[in-house]
């Protein structure tokens, strides 16, 4: 029977080899390798150092097949270096977290069960982090062509997706922030141009005067639109004090994070919940365009998508909504025009003849 291990010590088995390590899982701490014999003096000293925080994780060279080594290789590849600056920041942040937590694991040894149990299960209360971790693992798996794909069949963690705003939420925000306020103008830009925060915070008057044209920071796709009537009203009511449309209280352009806090404060002041996120306005534009009957190609062009897949989701949802309304309309018409039936007691029964003929 295996010996009971001290607190925070766990057994790990990789390719048939078992080793001991120290890790405080509740704090998502690093894994520290310990001597294999838990009865030895060497183990006792190493364990005491780990508990006291004086022993650091081993820094020996990663195995070429480790997840850490694969992350290093991917981040030197053209697939990663060709990303935009903001995308690199997002990728590297998550990849480094994966390296910290699971860099020692064998990449080729990944299985569906191991990913679900050891990588995703600890993030059960963080659906956004779990979803992003799964996405980055799939990027690594596709980049290195690991077959069969161990993530096949793993369901996307729920709860991390940003949603579109409802019509009621849009109306509540507009009631709180009238035309002429910076909060209303920023909202109008994101809602009518579909810009993300990284695109909105530095939009210039020249860009909106020239027909709402900008280049998406994330993908580099050029977006050319017309200024909608709602956006035209918002811009006409906004004083022009800087080359940038939205400025801080000190008359300077916002940083990306500063603009995010500015919008979050405005949304909260409008009495809306945390699920109403600024990026949701971009999704709201996609919904409104689809409800207006725009094609997937038009939505793709308006939102600067690189593929039709995301745009087609909006049109499918809109078609389903219109189809449901048409179904009820036809049902109402059917009920109005349907001839009256016999008494309820005779429903489904053939009429009986009384043996008499009509003269």
mmCIF file of N, CA, C and O in Angstrom, residues 189 192-193 195-217 221-228 231 235 240 242-246 253:
data_model
loop_
_atom_site.group_PDB
_atom_site.id
_atom_site.type_symbol
_atom_site.label_atom_id
_atom_site.label_comp_id
_atom_site.label_asym_id
_atom_site.label_seq_id
_atom_site.Cartn_x
_atom_site.Cartn_y
_atom_site.Cartn_z
ATOM 1 N N UNK A 189 -19.984 55.042 -31.220
ATOM 2 C CA UNK A 189 -18.906 54.574 -32.097
ATOM 3 C C UNK A 189 -18.824 53.057 -32.097
ATOM 4 O O UNK A 189 -18.752 52.417 -33.148
ATOM 5 N N UNK A 192 -22.149 51.498 -33.701
ATOM 6 C CA UNK A 192 -22.423 51.746 -35.117
ATOM 7 C C UNK A 192 -21.251 51.417 -36.038
ATOM 8 O O UNK A 192 -21.447 51.254 -37.245
ATOM 9 N N UNK A 193 -20.050 51.334 -35.480
ATOM 10 C CA UNK A 193 -18.891 50.958 -36.284
ATOM 11 C C UNK A 193 -18.382 49.559 -35.953
ATOM 12 O O UNK A 193 -17.578 48.987 -36.689
ATOM 13 N N UNK A 195 -16.411 48.731 -33.508
ATOM 14 C CA UNK A 195 -15.010 48.770 -33.109
ATOM 15 C C UNK A 195 -14.815 48.138 -31.740
ATOM 16 O O UNK A 195 -15.657 48.268 -30.854
ATOM 17 N N UNK A 196 -13.689 47.456 -31.572
ATOM 18 C CA UNK A 196 -13.292 46.967 -30.265
ATOM 19 C C UNK A 196 -12.683 48.122 -29.488
ATOM 20 O O UNK A 196 -12.407 49.186 -30.036
ATOM 21 N N UNK A 197 -12.440 47.911 -28.201
ATOM 22 C CA UNK A 197 -11.897 49.000 -27.372
ATOM 23 C C UNK A 197 -10.553 49.479 -27.907
ATOM 24 O O UNK A 197 -10.253 50.670 -27.873
ATOM 25 N N UNK A 198 -9.718 48.525 -28.399
ATOM 26 C CA UNK A 198 -8.388 48.887 -28.878
ATOM 27 C C UNK A 198 -8.455 49.728 -30.154
ATOM 28 O O UNK A 198 -7.531 50.461 -30.482
ATOM 29 N N UNK A 199 -9.588 49.633 -30.883
ATOM 30 C CA UNK A 199 -9.791 50.450 -32.075
ATOM 31 C C UNK A 199 -10.467 51.778 -31.739
ATOM 32 O O UNK A 199 -10.216 52.791 -32.393
ATOM 33 N N UNK A 200 -11.327 51.778 -30.727
ATOM 34 C CA UNK A 200 -12.145 52.952 -30.421
ATOM 35 C C UNK A 200 -11.371 54.059 -29.736
ATOM 36 O O UNK A 200 -11.582 55.247 -30.019
ATOM 37 N N UNK A 201 -10.474 53.700 -28.821
ATOM 38 C CA UNK A 201 -9.894 54.729 -27.941
ATOM 39 C C UNK A 201 -9.019 55.731 -28.700
ATOM 40 O O UNK A 201 -8.772 56.822 -28.179
ATOM 41 N N UNK A 202 -8.577 55.405 -29.911
ATOM 42 C CA UNK A 202 -7.746 56.340 -30.674
ATOM 43 C C UNK A 202 -8.381 56.745 -32.005
ATOM 44 O O UNK A 202 -7.691 57.274 -32.879
ATOM 45 N N UNK A 203 -9.680 56.510 -32.169
ATOM 46 C CA UNK A 203 -10.354 56.944 -33.400
ATOM 47 C C UNK A 203 -10.271 58.470 -33.519
ATOM 48 O O UNK A 203 -10.521 59.194 -32.556
ATOM 49 N N UNK A 204 -9.950 58.942 -34.712
ATOM 50 C CA UNK A 204 -9.814 60.386 -34.927
ATOM 51 C C UNK A 204 -11.042 60.928 -35.648
ATOM 52 O O UNK A 204 -11.796 60.188 -36.288
ATOM 53 N N UNK A 205 -11.187 62.249 -35.574
ATOM 54 C CA UNK A 205 -12.287 62.895 -36.293
ATOM 55 C C UNK A 205 -12.127 62.702 -37.802
ATOM 56 O O UNK A 205 -13.111 62.562 -38.524
ATOM 57 N N UNK A 206 -10.912 62.678 -38.264
ATOM 58 C CA UNK A 206 -10.669 62.471 -39.688
ATOM 59 C C UNK A 206 -11.210 61.120 -40.140
ATOM 60 O O UNK A 206 -11.795 60.997 -41.226
ATOM 61 N N UNK A 207 -11.046 60.103 -39.302
ATOM 62 C CA UNK A 207 -11.519 58.772 -39.669
ATOM 63 C C UNK A 207 -13.045 58.714 -39.768
ATOM 64 O O UNK A 207 -13.583 58.088 -40.680
ATOM 65 N N UNK A 208 -13.733 59.349 -38.845
ATOM 66 C CA UNK A 208 -15.194 59.289 -38.881
ATOM 67 C C UNK A 208 -15.767 60.257 -39.910
ATOM 68 O O UNK A 208 -16.846 60.025 -40.465
ATOM 69 N N UNK A 209 -15.057 61.363 -40.172
ATOM 70 C CA UNK A 209 -15.523 62.289 -41.209
ATOM 71 C C UNK A 209 -15.336 61.704 -42.601
ATOM 72 O O UNK A 209 -16.038 62.072 -43.544
ATOM 73 N N UNK A 210 -14.399 60.769 -42.709
ATOM 74 C CA UNK A 210 -14.064 60.175 -43.998
ATOM 75 C C UNK A 210 -14.882 58.927 -44.284
ATOM 76 O O UNK A 210 -14.511 58.107 -45.121
ATOM 77 N N UNK A 211 -15.980 58.735 -43.543
ATOM 78 C CA UNK A 211 -16.860 57.603 -43.819
ATOM 79 C C UNK A 211 -16.687 56.426 -42.900
ATOM 80 O O UNK A 211 -16.919 55.285 -43.290
ATOM 81 N N UNK A 212 -16.280 56.637 -41.649
ATOM 82 C CA UNK A 212 -16.145 55.562 -40.663
ATOM 83 C C UNK A 212 -15.202 54.479 -41.159
ATOM 84 O O UNK A 212 -15.578 53.308 -41.280
ATOM 85 N N UNK A 213 -13.986 54.853 -41.457
ATOM 86 C CA UNK A 213 -12.983 53.918 -41.961
ATOM 87 C C UNK A 213 -11.890 53.727 -40.920
ATOM 88 O O UNK A 213 -11.422 54.693 -40.326
ATOM 89 N N UNK A 214 -11.483 52.502 -40.708
ATOM 90 C CA UNK A 214 -10.395 52.212 -39.780
ATOM 91 C C UNK A 214 -9.819 50.842 -40.106
ATOM 92 O O UNK A 214 -10.403 50.063 -40.863
ATOM 93 N N UNK A 215 -8.669 50.542 -39.537
ATOM 94 C CA UNK A 215 -8.040 49.234 -39.700
ATOM 95 C C UNK A 215 -8.054 48.526 -38.351
ATOM 96 O O UNK A 215 -7.566 49.051 -37.359
ATOM 97 N N UNK A 216 -8.609 47.320 -38.334
ATOM 98 C CA UNK A 216 -8.709 46.581 -37.089
ATOM 99 C C UNK A 216 -7.322 46.263 -36.544
ATOM 100 O O UNK A 216 -6.467 45.725 -37.246
ATOM 101 N N UNK A 217 -7.123 46.620 -35.286
ATOM 102 C CA UNK A 217 -5.823 46.404 -34.653
ATOM 103 C C UNK A 217 -5.517 44.913 -34.511
ATOM 104 O O UNK A 217 -4.367 44.486 -34.654
ATOM 105 N N UNK A 221 -7.308 44.001 -40.720
ATOM 106 C CA UNK A 221 -8.287 44.103 -41.804
ATOM 107 C C UNK A 221 -8.805 45.537 -41.902
ATOM 108 O O UNK A 221 -9.172 46.148 -40.890
ATOM 109 N N UNK A 222 -8.835 46.076 -43.110
ATOM 110 C CA UNK A 222 -9.371 47.406 -43.350
ATOM 111 C C UNK A 222 -10.892 47.357 -43.393
ATOM 112 O O UNK A 222 -11.471 46.520 -44.092
ATOM 113 N N UNK A 223 -11.532 48.237 -42.644
ATOM 114 C CA UNK A 223 -12.997 48.301 -42.607
ATOM 115 C C UNK A 223 -13.424 49.652 -43.170
ATOM 116 O O UNK A 223 -12.967 50.693 -42.703
ATOM 117 N N UNK A 224 -14.292 49.623 -44.168
ATOM 118 C CA UNK A 224 -14.814 50.841 -44.785
ATOM 119 C C UNK A 224 -16.327 50.836 -44.656
ATOM 120 O O UNK A 224 -17.003 49.983 -45.217
ATOM 121 N N UNK A 225 -16.858 51.793 -43.927
ATOM 122 C CA UNK A 225 -18.300 51.873 -43.694
ATOM 123 C C UNK A 225 -18.778 53.288 -43.975
ATOM 124 O O UNK A 225 -17.975 54.207 -44.176
ATOM 125 N N UNK A 226 -20.094 53.454 -43.946
ATOM 126 C CA UNK A 226 -20.694 54.776 -43.956
ATOM 127 C C UNK A 226 -21.104 55.124 -42.532
ATOM 128 O O UNK A 226 -21.317 54.237 -41.700
ATOM 129 N N UNK A 227 -21.232 56.405 -42.257
ATOM 130 C CA UNK A 227 -21.679 56.842 -40.932
ATOM 131 C C UNK A 227 -23.198 56.714 -40.878
ATOM 132 O O UNK A 227 -23.910 57.313 -41.690
ATOM 133 N N UNK A 228 -23.695 55.913 -39.938
ATOM 134 C CA UNK A 228 -25.140 55.741 -39.804
ATOM 135 C C UNK A 228 -25.778 57.018 -39.272
ATOM 136 O O UNK A 228 -25.096 57.909 -38.742
ATOM 137 N N UNK A 231 -25.123 57.457 -35.509
ATOM 138 C CA UNK A 231 -23.765 57.900 -35.222
ATOM 139 C C UNK A 231 -23.565 59.350 -35.643
ATOM 140 O O UNK A 231 -22.890 60.124 -34.951
ATOM 141 N N UNK A 235 -22.139 62.276 -33.180
ATOM 142 C CA UNK A 235 -20.922 63.037 -33.500
ATOM 143 C C UNK A 235 -21.216 64.532 -33.629
ATOM 144 O O UNK A 235 -20.401 65.370 -33.227
ATOM 145 N N UNK A 240 -15.614 69.306 -30.576
ATOM 146 C CA UNK A 240 -14.346 68.861 -31.153
ATOM 147 C C UNK A 240 -13.214 69.641 -30.494
ATOM 148 O O UNK A 240 -12.962 70.786 -30.824
ATOM 149 N N UNK A 242 -10.059 67.906 -29.782
ATOM 150 C CA UNK A 242 -8.808 67.171 -29.975
ATOM 151 C C UNK A 242 -8.906 66.408 -31.288
ATOM 152 O O UNK A 242 -9.999 66.195 -31.817
ATOM 153 N N UNK A 243 -7.781 65.985 -31.834
ATOM 154 C CA UNK A 243 -7.792 65.193 -33.053
ATOM 155 C C UNK A 243 -8.452 63.840 -32.823
ATOM 156 O O UNK A 243 -9.060 63.254 -33.724
ATOM 157 N N UNK A 244 -8.360 63.340 -31.568
ATOM 158 C CA UNK A 244 -9.022 62.093 -31.182
ATOM 159 C C UNK A 244 -10.435 62.412 -30.705
ATOM 160 O O UNK A 244 -10.658 63.410 -30.021
ATOM 161 N N UNK A 245 -11.392 61.575 -31.053
ATOM 162 C CA UNK A 245 -12.796 61.850 -30.725
ATOM 163 C C UNK A 245 -13.042 61.797 -29.223
ATOM 164 O O UNK A 245 -13.652 62.704 -28.648
ATOM 165 N N UNK A 246 -12.588 60.732 -28.555
ATOM 166 C CA UNK A 246 -12.845 60.547 -27.126
ATOM 167 C C UNK A 246 -11.568 60.838 -26.345
ATOM 168 O O UNK A 246 -10.526 60.230 -26.599
ATOM 169 N N UNK A 253 -5.709 61.608 -25.073
ATOM 170 C CA UNK A 253 -6.262 60.330 -25.520
ATOM 171 C C UNK A 253 -6.210 59.289 -24.402
ATOM 172 O O UNK A 253 -5.306 59.302 -23.565
#
